């Protein structure tokens, strides 16, 4: 023990030795209440952590099941409070993710509801998903699209070029 700890311990022991029985009872009662409050907080924190862990496991299981079924699955982030801060996971698939899955186009047009972005979603759902190669591309894109969109956000000078390319591409697929 350091000198500082010994001095603190001596001060505490001195203070306790100078208390009368009534003060000692009051202090003991207060200490017991504080101890119960701490235990209650620990139980609540443990319960919240267990519940949060279960929610995360359920999301992962759902995501894995959707992938096994051959349905394209995509993870979308939402907030959930846990004992240790916040955890963020939500699994969705198919059309439910339509608004969140066009990463690059949304970045290029800076609008999740732009008509070209909507046309790309329609093409993905109506055409790409029907073919094995299209499904593989979608899986690849869901994995890499966020990084590509982030790169485009950091290099915004390329957005006009990407917008032009995507607009031309949509015109080609719409005229088929």
CSV table of C-alpha atoms in Angstrom, one decimal:
chain,number,residue,atom,x,y,z
A,1,UNK,CA,0.0,0.0,0.0
A,2,UNK,CA,1.2,3.5,-0.8
A,3,UNK,CA,1.5,6.2,1.8
A,4,UNK,CA,-1.4,8.0,0.3
A,5,UNK,CA,-3.6,4.9,0.7
A,6,UNK,CA,-2.5,4.5,4.3
A,7,UNK,CA,-3.3,8.1,5.1
A,8,UNK,CA,-6.7,7.8,3.5
A,9,UNK,CA,-7.4,4.5,5.4
A,10,UNK,CA,-6.3,6.2,8.7
A,11,UNK,CA,-8.6,9.2,8.1
A,12,UNK,CA,-11.5,6.9,7.4
A,13,UNK,CA,-10.8,4.7,10.4
A,14,UNK,CA,-10.5,7.8,12.6
A,15,UNK,CA,-13.8,9.1,11.3
A,16,UNK,CA,-15.6,5.8,11.9
A,17,UNK,CA,-14.1,5.5,15.4
A,18,UNK,CA,-15.5,8.9,16.3
A,19,UNK,CA,-19.1,8.1,15.3
A,20,UNK,CA,-21.7,7.4,18.0
A,21,UNK,CA,-24.1,4.4,17.7
A,22,UNK,CA,-26.9,6.5,16.0
A,23,UNK,CA,-24.5,7.9,13.4
A,24,UNK,CA,-23.0,4.4,12.8
A,25,UNK,CA,-26.5,2.9,12.3
A,26,UNK,CA,-27.4,5.8,9.9
A,27,UNK,CA,-24.1,5.3,7.9
A,28,UNK,CA,-24.6,1.5,7.8
A,29,UNK,CA,-28.2,2.0,6.5
A,30,UNK,CA,-27.0,4.5,3.9
A,31,UNK,CA,-24.2,2.1,2.8
A,32,UNK,CA,-26.7,-0.8,2.5
A,33,UNK,CA,-29.0,1.3,0.4
A,34,UNK,CA,-26.1,2.3,-1.9
A,35,UNK,CA,-25.0,-1.3,-2.2
A,36,UNK,CA,-28.5,-2.4,-3.2
A,37,UNK,CA,-28.7,0.4,-5.7
A,38,UNK,CA,-25.4,-0.7,-7.3
A,39,UNK,CA,-26.6,-4.3,-7.4
A,40,UNK,CA,-29.9,-3.2,-9.0
A,41,UNK,CA,-27.9,-1.2,-11.7
A,42,UNK,CA,-25.7,-4.2,-12.4
A,43,UNK,CA,-28.7,-6.5,-12.8
A,44,UNK,CA,-30.4,-4.0,-15.1
A,45,UNK,CA,-27.2,-3.5,-17.1
A,46,UNK,CA,-26.7,-7.3,-17.4
A,47,UNK,CA,-30.3,-7.8,-18.5
A,48,UNK,CA,-30.1,-5.0,-21.1
A,49,UNK,CA,-26.8,-6.5,-22.4
A,50,UNK,CA,-28.4,-10.0,-22.7
A,51,UNK,CA,-31.4,-8.6,-24.5
A,52,UNK,CA,-29.2,-6.6,-26.8
A,53,UNK,CA,-27.0,-9.6,-27.6
A,54,UNK,CA,-30.1,-11.7,-28.3
A,55,UNK,CA,-31.4,-9.0,-30.7
A,56,UNK,CA,-28.1,-8.9,-32.5
A,57,UNK,CA,-28.0,-12.7,-32.8
A,58,UNK,CA,-31.6,-12.7,-34.1
A,59,UNK,CA,-30.6,-10.2,-36.8
A,60,UNK,CA,-27.6,-12.2,-37.8
A,61,UNK,CA,-29.7,-15.4,-38.0
A,62,UNK,CA,-32.3,-13.6,-40.1
A,63,UNK,CA,-29.6,-12.3,-42.4
A,64,UNK,CA,-28.0,-15.7,-42.8
A,65,UNK,CA,-31.4,-17.4,-43.5
A,66,UNK,CA,-32.2,-14.9,-46.2
A,67,UNK,CA,-28.8,-15.5,-47.8
A,68,UNK,CA,-29.3,-19.3,-47.6
A,69,UNK,CA,-32.7,-19.1,-49.3
A,70,UNK,CA,-31.0,-17.3,-52.3
A,71,UNK,CA,-32.8,-14.1,-51.5
A,72,UNK,CA,-30.6,-11.1,-51.7
A,73,UNK,CA,-30.1,-9.7,-48.2
A,74,UNK,CA,-28.8,-6.4,-47.1
A,75,UNK,CA,-27.9,-5.1,-43.7
A,76,UNK,CA,-29.2,-1.6,-42.8
A,77,UNK,CA,-28.0,0.2,-39.7
A,78,UNK,CA,-30.4,1.4,-37.0
A,79,UNK,CA,-29.7,2.5,-33.4
A,80,UNK,CA,-30.4,0.3,-30.4
A,81,UNK,CA,-29.3,1.2,-26.8
A,82,UNK,CA,-27.3,-1.3,-24.9
A,83,UNK,CA,-25.7,-1.4,-21.5
A,84,UNK,CA,-22.3,-0.6,-23.0
A,85,UNK,CA,-23.5,2.2,-25.4
A,86,UNK,CA,-25.4,1.5,-28.6
A,87,UNK,CA,-25.5,-1.4,-31.0
A,88,UNK,CA,-26.7,-0.9,-34.5
A,89,UNK,CA,-28.0,-3.8,-36.7
A,90,UNK,CA,-31.1,-4.4,-38.8
A,91,UNK,CA,-31.4,-7.1,-41.4
A,92,UNK,CA,-33.7,-6.6,-44.4
A,93,UNK,CA,-34.1,-8.1,-47.8
A,94,UNK,CA,-35.7,-7.6,-51.2
A,95,UNK,CA,-37.8,-4.5,-51.8
A,96,UNK,CA,-37.6,-3.4,-48.2
A,97,UNK,CA,-34.0,-2.3,-48.9
A,98,UNK,CA,-34.7,-0.7,-52.2
A,99,UNK,CA,-34.3,2.8,-50.9
A,100,UNK,CA,-31.0,2.1,-49.2
A,101,UNK,CA,-29.2,-0.1,-51.7
A,102,UNK,CA,-28.3,2.2,-54.6
A,103,UNK,CA,-25.1,3.5,-52.9
A,104,UNK,CA,-23.2,4.9,-55.8
A,105,UNK,CA,-26.2,6.4,-57.7
A,106,UNK,CA,-27.5,8.0,-54.5
A,107,UNK,CA,-24.0,9.5,-53.9
A,108,UNK,CA,-23.7,10.7,-57.5
A,109,UNK,CA,-27.1,12.3,-57.7
A,110,UNK,CA,-27.1,13.3,-54.0
A,111,UNK,CA,-30.7,12.3,-53.9
A,112,UNK,CA,-32.1,8.9,-52.7
A,113,UNK,CA,-35.3,9.6,-54.7
A,114,UNK,CA,-33.8,10.8,-58.0
A,115,UNK,CA,-35.6,9.3,-61.0
A,116,UNK,CA,-32.4,7.7,-62.3
A,117,UNK,CA,-31.8,6.1,-58.9
A,118,UNK,CA,-35.4,4.8,-58.9
A,119,UNK,CA,-34.9,3.5,-62.5
A,120,UNK,CA,-31.8,1.6,-61.4
A,121,UNK,CA,-33.7,0.0,-58.4
A,122,UNK,CA,-36.5,-1.1,-60.8
A,123,UNK,CA,-33.9,-2.6,-63.2
A,124,UNK,CA,-32.2,-4.4,-60.3
A,125,UNK,CA,-35.4,-5.9,-59.0
A,126,UNK,CA,-37.1,-6.6,-62.3
A,127,UNK,CA,-34.1,-7.8,-64.3
A,128,UNK,CA,-30.9,-8.5,-62.4
A,129,UNK,CA,-32.4,-10.6,-59.7
A,130,UNK,CA,-33.8,-13.0,-62.2
A,131,UNK,CA,-30.4,-14.2,-63.3
A,132,UNK,CA,-27.6,-15.9,-61.3
A,133,UNK,CA,-25.0,-13.5,-62.6
A,134,UNK,CA,-27.2,-10.6,-61.7
A,135,UNK,CA,-27.6,-12.0,-58.2
A,136,UNK,CA,-23.8,-12.4,-57.8
A,137,UNK,CA,-23.4,-8.8,-59.0
A,138,UNK,CA,-26.0,-7.6,-56.5
A,139,UNK,CA,-24.2,-9.5,-53.7
A,140,UNK,CA,-20.9,-8.0,-54.7
A,141,UNK,CA,-22.4,-4.5,-55.0
A,142,UNK,CA,-24.0,-4.7,-51.5
A,143,UNK,CA,-20.6,-5.6,-50.1
A,144,UNK,CA,-18.6,-3.0,-52.0
A,145,UNK,CA,-21.1,-0.3,-52.9
A,146,UNK,CA,-20.8,1.6,-49.6
A,147,UNK,CA,-17.0,1.9,-50.1
A,148,UNK,CA,-17.5,3.0,-53.7
A,149,UNK,CA,-20.0,5.6,-52.7
A,150,UNK,CA,-17.7,6.8,-49.9
A,151,UNK,CA,-14.9,7.2,-52.4
A,152,UNK,CA,-17.2,9.1,-54.7
A,153,UNK,CA,-18.3,11.4,-51.9
A,154,UNK,CA,-14.6,12.1,-51.2
A,155,UNK,CA,-13.9,12.8,-54.8
A,156,UNK,CA,-16.9,14.8,-55.8
A,157,UNK,CA,-15.3,16.1,-59.0
A,158,UNK,CA,-16.2,12.7,-60.5
A,159,UNK,CA,-19.9,12.9,-59.7
A,160,UNK,CA,-20.9,14.7,-62.9
A,161,UNK,CA,-19.2,12.0,-64.9
A,162,UNK,CA,-20.8,9.2,-62.9
A,163,UNK,CA,-24.2,10.9,-63.2
A,164,UNK,CA,-23.8,11.2,-67.0
A,165,UNK,CA,-22.8,7.5,-67.3
A,166,UNK,CA,-25.7,6.3,-65.1
A,167,UNK,CA,-28.2,8.4,-67.0
A,168,UNK,CA,-26.9,7.0,-70.3
A,169,UNK,CA,-27.0,3.5,-68.9
A,170,UNK,CA,-30.6,3.9,-67.7
A,171,UNK,CA,-31.6,5.2,-71.1
A,172,UNK,CA,-30.1,2.1,-72.7
A,173,UNK,CA,-31.9,-0.3,-70.4
A,174,UNK,CA,-35.2,1.5,-70.6
A,175,UNK,CA,-35.1,1.4,-74.4
A,176,UNK,CA,-34.6,-2.4,-74.5
